[in-house]
Short mmCIF file of C-alpha atoms (C1' of nucleotides) in Angstrom, two decimals:
data_model
loop_
_atom_site.label_atom_id
_atom_site.label_comp_id
_atom_site.label_asym_id
_atom_site.label_seq_id
_atom_site.Cartn_x
_atom_site.Cartn_y
_atom_site.Cartn_z
CA MET A 20 18.11 4.82 -20.72
CA VAL A 21 17.68 4.98 -24.44
CA ASP A 22 20.13 7.46 -25.86
CA ASP A 23 18.62 10.24 -27.87
CA ASP A 24 20.52 11.97 -30.57
CA VAL A 25 19.47 15.45 -29.60
CA GLU A 26 18.90 17.34 -26.41
CA TYR A 27 15.24 17.98 -25.85
CA GLN A 28 13.56 21.18 -24.86
CA ALA A 29 13.60 21.53 -21.12
CA ALA A 30 10.58 20.95 -18.95
CA ILE A 31 9.57 23.01 -15.96
CA LEU A 32 10.37 21.08 -12.79
CA THR A 33 8.65 21.90 -9.53
CA VAL A 34 7.83 20.37 -6.17
CA ASP A 35 4.47 20.72 -4.46
CA VAL A 36 3.71 19.84 -0.87
CA ALA A 37 0.26 18.99 0.44
CA LEU A 38 0.44 19.87 4.14
CA PHE A 39 -2.39 18.13 5.97
CA ALA A 40 -3.69 19.09 9.38
CA LEU A 41 -6.79 18.61 11.51
CA VAL A 42 -9.14 21.43 12.45
CA ASN A 43 -11.99 20.37 14.71
CA GLY A 44 -11.54 16.79 13.64
CA ARG A 45 -11.80 17.60 9.96
CA LEU A 46 -8.93 17.06 7.57
CA HIS A 47 -7.57 20.29 6.12
CA VAL A 48 -4.84 21.16 3.65
CA LEU A 49 -2.66 24.23 3.53
CA LEU A 50 -3.28 26.49 0.53
CA SER A 51 -1.93 29.92 -0.36
CA LYS A 52 -3.25 32.51 -2.74
CA ARG A 53 -0.95 32.95 -5.72
CA ASP A 54 0.26 36.51 -6.18
CA LYS A 55 1.62 36.03 -9.70
CA ALA A 56 0.66 34.55 -13.01
CA PRO A 57 -0.14 31.90 -13.93
CA TYR A 58 -3.31 31.41 -11.92
CA LYS A 59 -2.79 34.70 -10.09
CA GLY A 60 -5.29 34.96 -7.25
CA ARG A 61 -6.06 31.26 -7.17
CA LEU A 62 -5.37 29.07 -4.20
CA ALA A 63 -2.54 26.58 -4.62
CA LEU A 64 -0.45 24.08 -2.70
CA ALA A 65 2.86 25.11 -1.21
CA GLY A 66 5.36 24.62 -3.98
CA GLY A 67 8.05 26.09 -6.15
CA TYR A 68 10.77 25.47 -8.65
CA VAL A 69 13.45 22.96 -7.94
CA HIS A 70 16.64 24.96 -7.34
CA VAL A 71 19.22 22.94 -9.18
CA ASP A 72 22.11 24.81 -7.62
CA GLU A 73 20.81 24.55 -4.07
CA ASP A 74 18.66 21.45 -3.61
CA ALA A 75 20.50 18.16 -3.30
CA ASP A 76 17.43 16.35 -4.56
CA ALA A 77 13.67 16.77 -4.81
CA LEU A 78 13.12 15.84 -1.17
CA ALA A 79 15.45 18.66 -0.16
CA ALA A 80 13.48 21.03 -2.36
CA ALA A 81 10.24 19.92 -0.72
CA LYS A 82 11.77 20.47 2.72
CA ARG A 83 12.85 23.94 1.72
CA VAL A 84 9.39 24.76 0.45
CA ALA A 85 7.76 23.41 3.60
CA ARG A 86 10.14 25.35 5.79
CA GLN A 87 9.27 28.58 4.03
CA LYS A 88 5.64 28.02 4.94
CA LEU A 89 6.03 26.76 8.49
CA LYS A 90 8.53 28.41 10.72
CA MET A 91 8.88 25.26 12.75
CA ASN A 92 10.27 21.78 12.71
CA LEU A 93 9.62 19.89 9.56
CA PRO A 94 6.87 17.36 9.56
CA TYR A 95 6.55 13.90 8.14
CA LEU A 96 7.22 14.17 4.43
CA GLU A 97 6.58 11.44 1.89
CA GLN A 98 6.77 11.44 -1.88
CA LEU A 99 3.31 11.00 -3.34
CA ALA A 100 3.68 10.92 -7.12
CA THR A 101 4.79 13.04 -10.04
CA PHE A 102 2.17 14.86 -12.05
CA SER A 103 3.24 15.94 -15.49
CA GLY A 104 2.19 16.98 -18.94
CA GLY A 105 1.95 19.76 -21.45
CA GLN A 106 -1.44 21.04 -20.33
CA ARG A 107 -1.19 21.54 -16.60
CA ASP A 108 0.88 24.74 -16.63
CA PRO A 109 0.31 27.46 -19.26
CA ARG A 110 4.03 28.24 -19.27
CA GLY A 111 4.81 24.89 -20.89
CA TRP A 112 5.41 21.20 -20.30
CA SER A 113 5.91 20.69 -16.59
CA ALA A 114 6.43 18.02 -14.00
CA SER A 115 5.54 18.44 -10.34
CA ILE A 116 7.09 16.02 -7.88
CA SER A 117 4.46 16.08 -5.15
CA TYR A 118 4.75 15.26 -1.46
CA ILE A 119 2.38 14.83 1.41
CA ALA A 120 3.15 16.10 4.90
CA LEU A 121 1.34 15.85 8.22
CA ILE A 122 1.46 18.49 10.91
CA SER A 123 0.22 18.04 14.43
CA THR A 124 -2.57 20.14 15.86
CA ASN A 125 0.05 21.80 18.06
CA GLN A 126 1.60 23.28 14.93
CA THR A 127 -1.49 24.61 13.23
CA LYS A 128 -1.96 27.89 15.08
CA GLU A 129 0.26 30.08 12.93
CA VAL A 130 -1.10 28.78 9.66
CA ALA A 131 -4.72 28.34 10.70
CA ALA A 132 -5.89 30.98 8.22
CA GLU A 133 -4.50 29.02 5.30
CA LEU A 134 -6.07 25.67 6.14
CA HIS A 135 -8.99 24.56 4.01
CA PRO A 136 -11.18 21.48 4.48
CA VAL A 137 -10.26 18.88 1.87
CA ASP A 138 -13.84 17.88 1.18
CA ASP A 139 -14.90 21.38 0.23
CA LEU A 140 -12.30 22.97 -2.01
CA PRO A 141 -12.71 25.54 -4.75
CA LYS A 142 -11.04 25.13 -8.12
CA LEU A 143 -7.31 25.41 -7.44
CA ALA A 144 -4.37 26.42 -9.57
CA PHE A 145 -2.79 23.88 -11.93
CA ASP A 146 -3.96 20.33 -11.26
CA HIS A 147 -3.68 20.77 -7.52
CA ASN A 148 -7.17 19.44 -6.88
CA LYS A 149 -6.00 16.18 -8.42
CA ILE A 150 -2.87 16.12 -6.28
CA ILE A 151 -4.89 16.64 -3.12
CA ILE A 152 -7.33 13.88 -4.05
CA ALA A 153 -4.42 11.51 -4.54
CA GLY A 154 -2.86 12.63 -1.25
CA VAL A 155 -6.04 12.08 0.72
CA GLU A 156 -6.39 8.69 -0.89
CA ARG A 157 -2.86 7.76 0.17
CA LEU A 158 -3.57 8.95 3.68
CA ARG A 159 -6.80 6.97 3.85
CA SER A 160 -5.25 3.79 2.60
CA LYS A 161 -2.45 4.01 5.13
CA THR A 162 -4.74 4.84 8.02
CA SER A 163 -6.42 1.49 8.34
CA TYR A 164 -3.26 -0.43 8.99
CA SER A 165 -0.90 2.08 10.54
CA SER A 166 -0.30 4.58 13.29
CA LEU A 167 0.29 7.44 10.86
CA PRO A 168 -2.76 9.45 12.01
CA VAL A 169 -1.24 10.08 15.45
CA LEU A 170 1.08 12.54 13.71
CA LEU A 171 -1.94 14.76 13.16
CA MET A 172 -2.83 14.81 16.87
CA PRO A 173 -1.76 17.31 19.51
CA ARG A 174 0.81 16.06 22.00
CA LEU A 175 -1.86 14.93 24.44
CA PHE A 176 -5.25 13.64 23.42
CA THR A 177 -8.03 11.37 24.55
CA LEU A 178 -8.68 8.04 22.90
CA TRP A 179 -12.06 9.28 21.78
CA GLU A 180 -10.44 12.18 19.95
CA LEU A 181 -8.01 9.80 18.28
CA GLN A 182 -10.84 7.52 17.28
CA GLN A 183 -12.67 10.42 15.67
CA VAL A 184 -9.58 11.16 13.58
CA TYR A 185 -9.38 7.57 12.36
CA GLU A 186 -13.07 7.65 11.61
CA ALA A 187 -12.74 10.88 9.65
CA LEU A 188 -9.85 9.54 7.60
CA MET A 189 -11.41 6.15 6.96
CA ASP A 190 -14.89 7.56 6.55
CA THR A 191 -16.41 4.87 8.73
CA LYS A 192 -17.56 4.30 12.30
CA LEU A 193 -15.43 2.23 14.66
CA ASP A 194 -16.30 0.36 17.83
CA LYS A 195 -15.01 2.14 20.91
CA GLY A 196 -13.89 -0.96 22.77
CA ASN A 197 -12.19 -2.57 19.80
CA PHE A 198 -10.44 0.65 18.88
CA ARG A 199 -9.04 1.11 22.39
CA ARG A 200 -7.85 -2.47 22.52
CA LYS A 201 -6.12 -2.16 19.19
CA VAL A 202 -4.18 1.06 19.68
CA LEU A 203 -3.13 -0.02 23.18
CA ASP A 204 -2.24 -3.62 22.33
CA LEU A 205 -0.22 -2.48 19.34
CA GLY A 206 1.63 0.02 21.49
CA ILE A 207 0.68 2.94 19.28
CA VAL A 208 -0.27 5.16 22.22
CA GLU A 209 0.21 5.06 25.97
CA GLY A 210 -1.60 6.57 28.94
CA THR A 211 -0.07 9.46 30.86
CA GLY A 212 -2.06 9.32 34.11
CA LYS A 213 -3.13 12.90 33.41
CA ARG A 214 -6.78 13.63 32.82
CA GLN A 215 -8.82 15.95 30.75
CA ASP A 216 -9.57 19.36 32.28
CA ALA A 217 -12.31 18.42 34.72
CA GLU A 218 -14.22 21.65 34.29
CA SER A 219 -14.21 21.62 30.51
CA VAL A 220 -16.65 18.75 30.21
CA SER A 221 -19.82 17.93 32.07
CA HIS A 222 -19.08 14.28 32.64
CA ARG A 223 -16.31 11.96 33.70
CA PRO A 224 -13.05 13.37 32.32
CA ALA A 225 -11.05 11.09 30.05
CA GLU A 226 -7.44 10.10 30.47
CA LEU A 227 -4.92 11.83 28.24
CA TYR A 228 -2.76 9.67 26.00
CA ARG A 229 0.31 10.36 23.91
CA ALA A 230 2.08 8.64 21.01
CA THR A 231 4.66 6.12 22.19
CA LYS A 232 8.33 6.68 21.46
CA ARG A 233 8.21 3.66 19.21
CA THR A 234 5.44 5.18 17.12
CA LEU A 235 7.18 8.51 16.74
CA ALA A 236 10.44 6.81 15.86
CA LEU A 237 8.69 5.05 12.99
CA TYR A 238 8.09 8.33 11.25
CA ASP A 239 10.92 10.45 12.58
CA GLN A 240 13.02 11.79 9.80
CA THR A 241 15.19 13.86 12.15
CA VAL A 242 15.10 16.82 9.91
CA GLY A 243 15.23 20.32 11.22
CA MET B 199 3.49 27.06 -5.70
CA VAL B 200 5.78 29.67 -4.27
CA ASP B 201 6.69 32.12 -6.96
CA ASP B 202 10.36 32.53 -7.59
CA ASP B 203 11.78 35.73 -8.95
CA VAL B 204 14.07 34.08 -11.46
CA GLU B 205 13.94 31.13 -13.76
CA TYR B 206 16.15 28.37 -12.55
CA GLN B 207 18.61 26.33 -14.48
CA ALA B 208 16.85 23.44 -16.14
CA ALA B 209 17.08 19.90 -14.90
CA ILE B 210 17.39 16.80 -17.05
CA LEU B 211 14.06 14.99 -17.12
CA THR B 212 13.86 11.31 -18.04
CA VAL B 213 11.61 8.32 -17.65
CA ASP B 214 12.85 4.84 -16.79
CA VAL B 215 10.85 1.67 -17.01
CA ALA B 216 11.60 -1.48 -15.03
CA LEU B 217 10.11 -4.27 -17.14
CA PHE B 218 9.69 -7.37 -14.99
CA ALA B 219 9.23 -10.89 -16.27
CA LEU B 220 9.59 -14.46 -15.07
CA VAL B 221 12.22 -16.85 -16.35
CA ASN B 222 12.00 -20.33 -14.87
CA GLY B 223 10.04 -18.99 -11.95
CA ARG B 224 12.65 -16.37 -11.12
CA LEU B 225 11.91 -12.67 -11.33
CA HIS B 226 13.93 -10.92 -14.01
CA VAL B 227 14.21 -7.33 -15.21
CA LEU B 228 14.97 -6.06 -18.70
CA LEU B 229 18.33 -4.29 -19.03
CA SER B 230 20.19 -2.98 -22.05
CA LYS B 231 23.83 -2.14 -22.50
CA ARG B 232 24.35 1.59 -22.97
CA ASP B 233 26.15 2.49 -26.18
CA LYS B 234 26.88 6.10 -25.22
CA ALA B 235 28.27 8.13 -22.38
CA PRO B 236 27.52 8.51 -19.59
CA TYR B 237 27.96 4.99 -18.26
CA LYS B 238 28.79 3.68 -21.74
CA GLY B 239 28.90 -0.11 -21.69
CA ARG B 240 26.96 -0.41 -18.45
CA LEU B 241 23.62 -2.13 -18.20
CA ALA B 242 20.64 0.15 -17.61
CA LEU B 243 16.87 0.15 -17.46
CA ALA B 244 14.84 1.04 -20.51
CA GLY B 245 14.56 4.79 -20.45
CA GLY B 246 15.08 8.06 -22.19
CA TYR B 247 14.45 11.76 -22.23
CA VAL B 248 10.96 13.08 -21.96
CA HIS B 249 10.10 14.51 -25.37
CA VAL B 250 8.30 17.69 -24.49
CA ASP B 251 6.99 18.19 -28.02
CA GLU B 252 5.73 14.66 -28.42
CA ASP B 253 4.76 13.12 -25.07
CA ALA B 254 1.46 14.27 -23.60
CA ASP B 255 2.73 13.41 -20.13
CA ALA B 256 5.28 11.20 -18.41
CA LEU B 257 3.11 8.11 -18.73
CA ALA B 258 3.01 8.61 -22.48
CA ALA B 259 6.78 8.92 -22.49
CA ALA B 260 7.08 5.67 -20.55
CA LYS B 261 4.77 3.93 -23.01
CA ARG B 262 6.85 5.18 -25.89
CA VAL B 263 10.03 3.92 -24.26
CA ALA B 264 8.45 0.54 -23.52
CA ARG B 265 7.15 0.23 -27.06
CA GLN B 266 10.62 0.82 -28.45
CA LYS B 267 11.86 -2.14 -26.45
CA LEU B 268 9.00 -4.56 -26.95
CA LYS B 269 7.42 -4.79 -30.37
CA MET B 270 4.16 -5.94 -28.85
CA ASN B 271 1.20 -4.81 -26.86
CA LEU B 272 2.03 -2.66 -23.94
CA PRO B 273 2.02 -4.23 -20.53
CA TYR B 274 0.77 -3.11 -17.19
CA LEU B 275 2.49 0.16 -16.40
CA GLU B 276 2.47 1.89 -13.03
CA GLN B 277 4.33 4.92 -11.75
CA LEU B 278 6.80 3.90 -9.09
CA ALA B 279 8.51 7.05 -7.85
CA THR B 280 10.73 9.87 -9.02
CA PHE B 281 14.43 9.63 -8.32
CA SER B 282 16.30 12.89 -8.45
CA GLY B 283 19.37 14.84 -7.46
CA GLY B 284 22.57 16.46 -8.57
CA GLN B 285 24.72 13.37 -8.20
CA ARG B 286 22.95 10.61 -10.06
CA ASP B 287 23.82 11.72 -13.59
CA PRO B 288 27.25 13.20 -14.46
CA ARG B 289 25.60 15.52 -16.98
CA GLY B 290 23.89 17.47 -14.22
CA TRP B 291 20.90 17.66 -11.91
CA SER B 292 18.35 15.14 -13.11
CA ALA B 293 15.01 13.62 -12.28
CA SER B 294 13.88 10.21 -13.46
CA ILE B 295 10.17 9.45 -13.29
CA SER B 296 10.28 5.68 -12.96
CA TYR B 297 7.68 3.07 -13.82
CA ILE B 298 7.26 -0.63 -13.30
CA ALA B 299 5.78 -2.92 -15.92
CA LEU B 300 4.92 -6.59 -16.00
CA ILE B 301 5.10 -8.78 -19.07
CA SER B 302 3.68 -12.25 -19.32
CA THR B 303 5.84 -15.27 -20.01
CA ASN B 304 4.23 -15.41 -23.47
CA GLN B 305 5.92 -12.12 -24.29
CA THR B 306 9.43 -12.84 -23.09
CA LYS B 307 10.78 -14.78 -26.05
CA GLU B 308 12.04 -11.86 -28.12
CA VAL B 309 13.72 -10.11 -25.23
CA ALA B 310 14.98 -13.17 -23.37
CA ALA B 311 18.60 -12.18 -23.90
CA GLU B 312 18.12 -8.91 -22.07
CA LEU B 313 16.45 -10.33 -18.97
CA HIS B 314 18.55 -10.47 -15.81
CA PRO B 315 17.60 -12.01 -12.46
CA VAL B 316 16.79 -9.25 -9.99
CA ASP B 317 18.57 -10.90 -7.09
CA ASP B 318 21.89 -11.07 -8.89
CA LEU B 319 22.57 -7.80 -10.66
CA PRO B 320 25.87 -6.12 -11.44
CA LYS B 321 26.41 -2.44 -10.78
CA LEU B 322 24.12 -0.62 -13.19
CA ALA B 323 24.19 2.83 -14.74
CA PHE B 324 22.92 5.81 -12.75
CA ASP B 325 20.97 4.78 -9.64
CA HIS B 326 19.15 2.05 -11.48
CA ASN B 327 19.98 -0.56 -8.86
CA LYS B 328 18.05 1.57 -6.40
CA ILE B 329 15.09 1.91 -8.74
CA ILE B 330 14.92 -1.84 -9.24
CA ILE B 331 15.07 -2.49 -5.51
CA ALA B 332 12.16 -0.10 -5.01
CA GLY B 333 10.27 -1.72 -7.88
CA VAL B 334 10.71 -5.22 -6.52
CA GLU B 335 9.61 -3.98 -3.14
CA ARG B 336 6.45 -2.50 -4.64
CA LEU B 337 5.76 -5.74 -6.45
CA ARG B 338 6.28 -7.77 -3.31
CA SER B 339 4.04 -5.62 -1.19
CA LYS B 340 1.25 -5.83 -3.74
CA THR B 341 1.59 -9.55 -4.23
CA SER B 342 0.27 -10.62 -0.86
CA TYR B 343 -3.10 -8.99 -1.27
CA SER B 344 -3.68 -8.87 -5.00
CA SER B 345 -3.89 -10.77 -8.23
CA LEU B 346 -1.15 -8.73 -9.88
CA PRO B 347 1.25 -11.70 -10.24
CA VAL B 348 -1.03 -13.42 -12.76
CA LEU B 349 0.11 -10.80 -15.26
CA LEU B 350 3.50 -12.44 -15.20
CA MET B 351 2.12 -15.86 -16.10
CA PRO B 352 1.68 -17.40 -19.53
CA ARG B 353 -1.88 -17.62 -20.78
CA LEU B 354 -2.37 -21.12 -19.36
CA PHE B 355 -0.70 -22.39 -16.25
CA THR B 356 -1.12 -24.86 -13.42
CA LEU B 357 -1.97 -23.75 -9.92
CA TRP B 358 1.33 -25.09 -8.72
CA GLU B 359 3.18 -22.87 -11.17
CA LEU B 360 1.18 -19.88 -10.00
CA GLN B 361 1.89 -20.72 -6.40
CA GLN B 362 5.61 -20.83 -7.12
CA VAL B 363 5.41 -17.32 -8.56
CA TYR B 364 3.68 -16.00 -5.47
CA GLU B 365 6.24 -17.76 -3.32
CA ALA B 366 9.12 -16.26 -5.30
CA LEU B 367 7.69 -12.77 -5.04
CA MET B 368 6.80 -13.01 -1.37
CA ASP B 369 9.91 -14.99 -0.49
CA THR B 370 7.93 -17.44 1.62
CA LYS B 371 6.36 -20.88 1.42
CA LEU B 372 2.59 -21.20 1.07
CA ASP B 373 0.25 -24.05 1.84
CA LYS B 374 -0.99 -25.75 -1.30
CA GLY B 375 -4.56 -26.25 -0.14
CA ASN B 376 -4.97 -22.78 1.27
CA PHE B 377 -3.49 -21.20 -1.83
CA ARG B 378 -5.85 -23.08 -4.17
CA ARG B 379 -8.85 -22.16 -2.07
CA LYS B 380 -7.89 -18.51 -2.04
CA VAL B 381 -7.25 -17.90 -5.73
CA LEU B 382 -10.35 -19.87 -6.68
CA ASP B 383 -12.68 -18.39 -4.06
CA LEU B 384 -11.55 -14.89 -4.94
CA GLY B 385 -12.18 -15.57 -8.59
CA ILE B 386 -8.63 -14.67 -9.58
CA VAL B 387 -8.25 -17.70 -11.84
CA GLU B 388 -10.55 -20.30 -13.35
CA GLY B 389 -10.11 -23.84 -14.63
CA THR B 390 -10.19 -24.58 -18.34
CA GLY B 391 -10.85 -28.32 -18.35
CA LYS B 392 -7.63 -28.75 -20.29
CA ARG B 393 -4.78 -30.66 -18.75
CA GLN B 394 -1.05 -30.49 -18.74
CA ASP B 395 0.72 -32.42 -21.51
CA ALA B 396 0.41 -35.95 -20.24
CA GLU B 397 3.79 -37.06 -21.57
CA SER B 398 5.73 -34.12 -20.20
CA VAL B 399 5.48 -35.21 -16.59
CA SER B 400 5.80 -38.57 -14.97
CA HIS B 401 2.78 -38.31 -12.72
CA ARG B 402 -0.84 -37.18 -12.78
CA PRO B 403 -1.06 -34.15 -15.09
CA ALA B 404 -2.46 -30.99 -13.55
CA GLU B 405 -5.38 -28.97 -14.83
CA LEU B 406 -4.55 -25.77 -16.71
CA TYR B 407 -5.97 -22.52 -15.40
CA ARG B 408 -6.21 -19.02 -16.78
CA ALA B 409 -6.78 -15.55 -15.35
CA THR B 410 -10.45 -14.62 -15.16
CA LYS B 411 -11.81 -11.78 -17.25
CA ARG B 412 -12.44 -9.89 -14.06
CA THR B 413 -8.81 -10.14 -13.04
CA LEU B 414 -7.51 -8.99 -16.40
CA ALA B 415 -9.99 -6.12 -16.48
CA LEU B 416 -8.59 -4.90 -13.18
CA TYR B 417 -5.27 -4.15 -14.78
CA ASP B 418 -6.24 -3.55 -18.36
CA GLN B 419 -5.12 -0.16 -19.52
CA THR B 420 -6.29 -0.76 -23.08
CA VAL B 421 -3.21 0.78 -24.54
CA GLY B 422 -1.78 -0.33 -27.81
"C1'" DG C 114 -29.84 10.33 41.67
"C1'" DA C 115 -29.82 11.55 36.62
"C1'" DA C 116 -27.13 12.28 32.72
"C1'" DA C 117 -23.32 11.68 30.12
"C1'" DT C 118 -19.24 9.86 28.63
"C1'" DA C 119 -15.10 6.82 30.12
"C1'" DG C 120 -13.60 2.47 30.14
"C1'" DT C 121 -13.98 -3.07 30.52
"C1'" DG C 122 -15.33 -7.85 29.56
"C1'" DT C 123 -16.88 -11.32 26.62
"C1'" DC C 124 -19.15 -13.76 22.79
"C1'" DT C 125 -19.21 -15.05 18.07
"C1'" DC C 126 -17.97 -15.41 13.41
"C1'" DT C 127 -14.60 -15.42 9.91
"C1'" DC C 128 -10.48 -16.51 8.00
"C1'" DA C 129 -5.59 -17.96 7.73
"C1'" DG C 130 -2.79 -21.66 8.51
"C1'" DA C 131 -1.72 -26.54 9.53
"C1'" DC C 132 -2.26 -30.90 8.12
"C1'" DA C 133 -4.11 -35.24 6.85
"C1'" DC C 134 -6.44 -37.34 3.58
"C1'" DT C 135 -8.03 -39.12 -1.32
"C1'" DA C 136 -7.33 -39.24 -6.62
"C1'" DT C 137 -4.99 -40.27 -10.78
"C1'" DA C 138 -1.47 -40.57 -13.90
"C1'" DA C 139 3.28 -42.67 -15.26
"C1'" DA C 140 6.69 -46.08 -14.63
"C1'" DT D 253 2.02 -51.83 -7.21
"C1'" DT D 254 4.96 -48.05 -6.31
"C1'" DT D 255 5.94 -43.30 -6.85
"C1'" DA D 256 4.91 -38.75 -7.53
"C1'" DT D 257 2.19 -34.97 -7.75
"C1'" DA D 258 -2.88 -33.28 -8.15
"C1'" DG D 259 -6.47 -32.04 -5.58
"C1'" DT D 260 -9.99 -32.12 -1.23
"C1'" DG D 261 -11.72 -31.91 3.55
"C1'" DT D 262 -11.41 -30.50 8.18
"C1'" DC D 263 -9.60 -28.73 12.64
"C1'" DT D 264 -7.85 -24.99 15.29
"C1'" DG D 265 -6.28 -20.58 16.98
"C1'" DA D 266 -6.02 -15.55 16.39
"C1'" DG D 267 -8.24 -11.57 15.59
"C1'" DA D 268 -12.14 -8.34 14.11
"C1'" DG D 269 -16.46 -6.87 15.20
"C1'" DA D 270 -20.79 -6.64 18.01
"C1'" DC D 271 -22.48 -5.56 22.19
"C1'" DA D 272 -23.52 -5.42 26.99
"C1'" DC D 273 -21.81 -4.17 31.03
"C1'" DT D 274 -19.44 -1.25 34.93
"C1'" DA D 275 -17.07 3.26 36.50
"C1'" DT D 276 -16.70 8.03 37.46
"C1'" DT D 277 -17.50 12.60 36.95
"C1'" DT D 278 -20.75 16.92 36.68
"C1'" DC D 279 -25.10 18.90 37.54
#
DNA sequence: GAAATAGTGTCTCTCAGACACTATAAA
DNA sequence: TTTATAGTGTCTGAGAGACACTATTTC
């Protein structure tokens, strides 16, 4: 670091977490209505000040913030980028260390009311629209070459459901046969022998699959 | 953001820039000896406080810091990640928004004395070893599918020199024929008709190539 | 049996890698 | 002419995508 001769005026330091989930195969993000200025009444990402006396680092702050929102095990959490500047917060120069998180469909029930489709958002507080766009972009770019999207799935799912999630994230159509071959050959998912509820569909019921241990281990951060 | 009821103690906010360059085909990073506490006398990345009254955002702060080091046009600059926590700086809880930058071999002359090979570094100030490791990793992962490494080259170079740079970054050997085909077919570089100094080598002199306009435009940030 | 989706088999085209060859300069 | 590196041509195997086929369930 270059040494400055004076201390500089402090900046506001926050973390923001974009919690992504699927609702009916569409990608959603968790937003809450702000009950205070600035941007009182606007929707915003889960976030808050870094607590210097309490948070070991920014990741810990993001975990704390996520835990306040979800009363359940913490999801996959990855640093996205830091958004900063003198214009984004009316209170002054601020920096937001932003994270993306994925929650499985099994975990969406309690927060369903706060999930909003990412491709149809109103104007949000601060520069949170920008953060979400960057988060979706990160998600998309990782989708094509990774098993990350299985973290969005419920515990059991059909291959067709999984394919629809990949298609939604990549915004493209995939070939059924090639997709099956790929996720099975790569050991991303495995069959369970169980089948879809026979009465729920009017055709041959599909087999139910789950993420392999290996896949889950890839992303497990063993945080609670 | 979650609204807190109190203002929290301020954190130290800095930017650090890992300036990468090639010296004899080896990847180097620019480090300066600190002349003040903390870590007085230790080598450290180029960096400094964010100047809230002067820097529009963190990128602007990073440009300012880079400009203080290099008295020349600014290089490619990309946000890497933010490193934070209560332990990394003895003065208190701090966050460093870190950037990576690439400078071409044409620009290394004035700062040659401050360039250190990335695979043989002493213990640096703060967590700067960690930042450099992450930066090199980012560089490596981008190398295999992009033209980014040409930014490290001098204006004119032979294909063999370029191949050695890719090999150094990817830590692997490449096939000469396949490499030539790829960088030419993809339009990353183009021939100039000029040839290597005939007397400087004791064999057939190689043609000199340069980055295409298209390649340079990809990374041009038109900053001065 | 018709309808609908589940699930399988296979062909082709592209591209990365391996490798052998030719070209041209200096010594 | 030998040596050294520059530069070209071609074969092959793996994998992505296209697509046609079979299987199994409900109605």
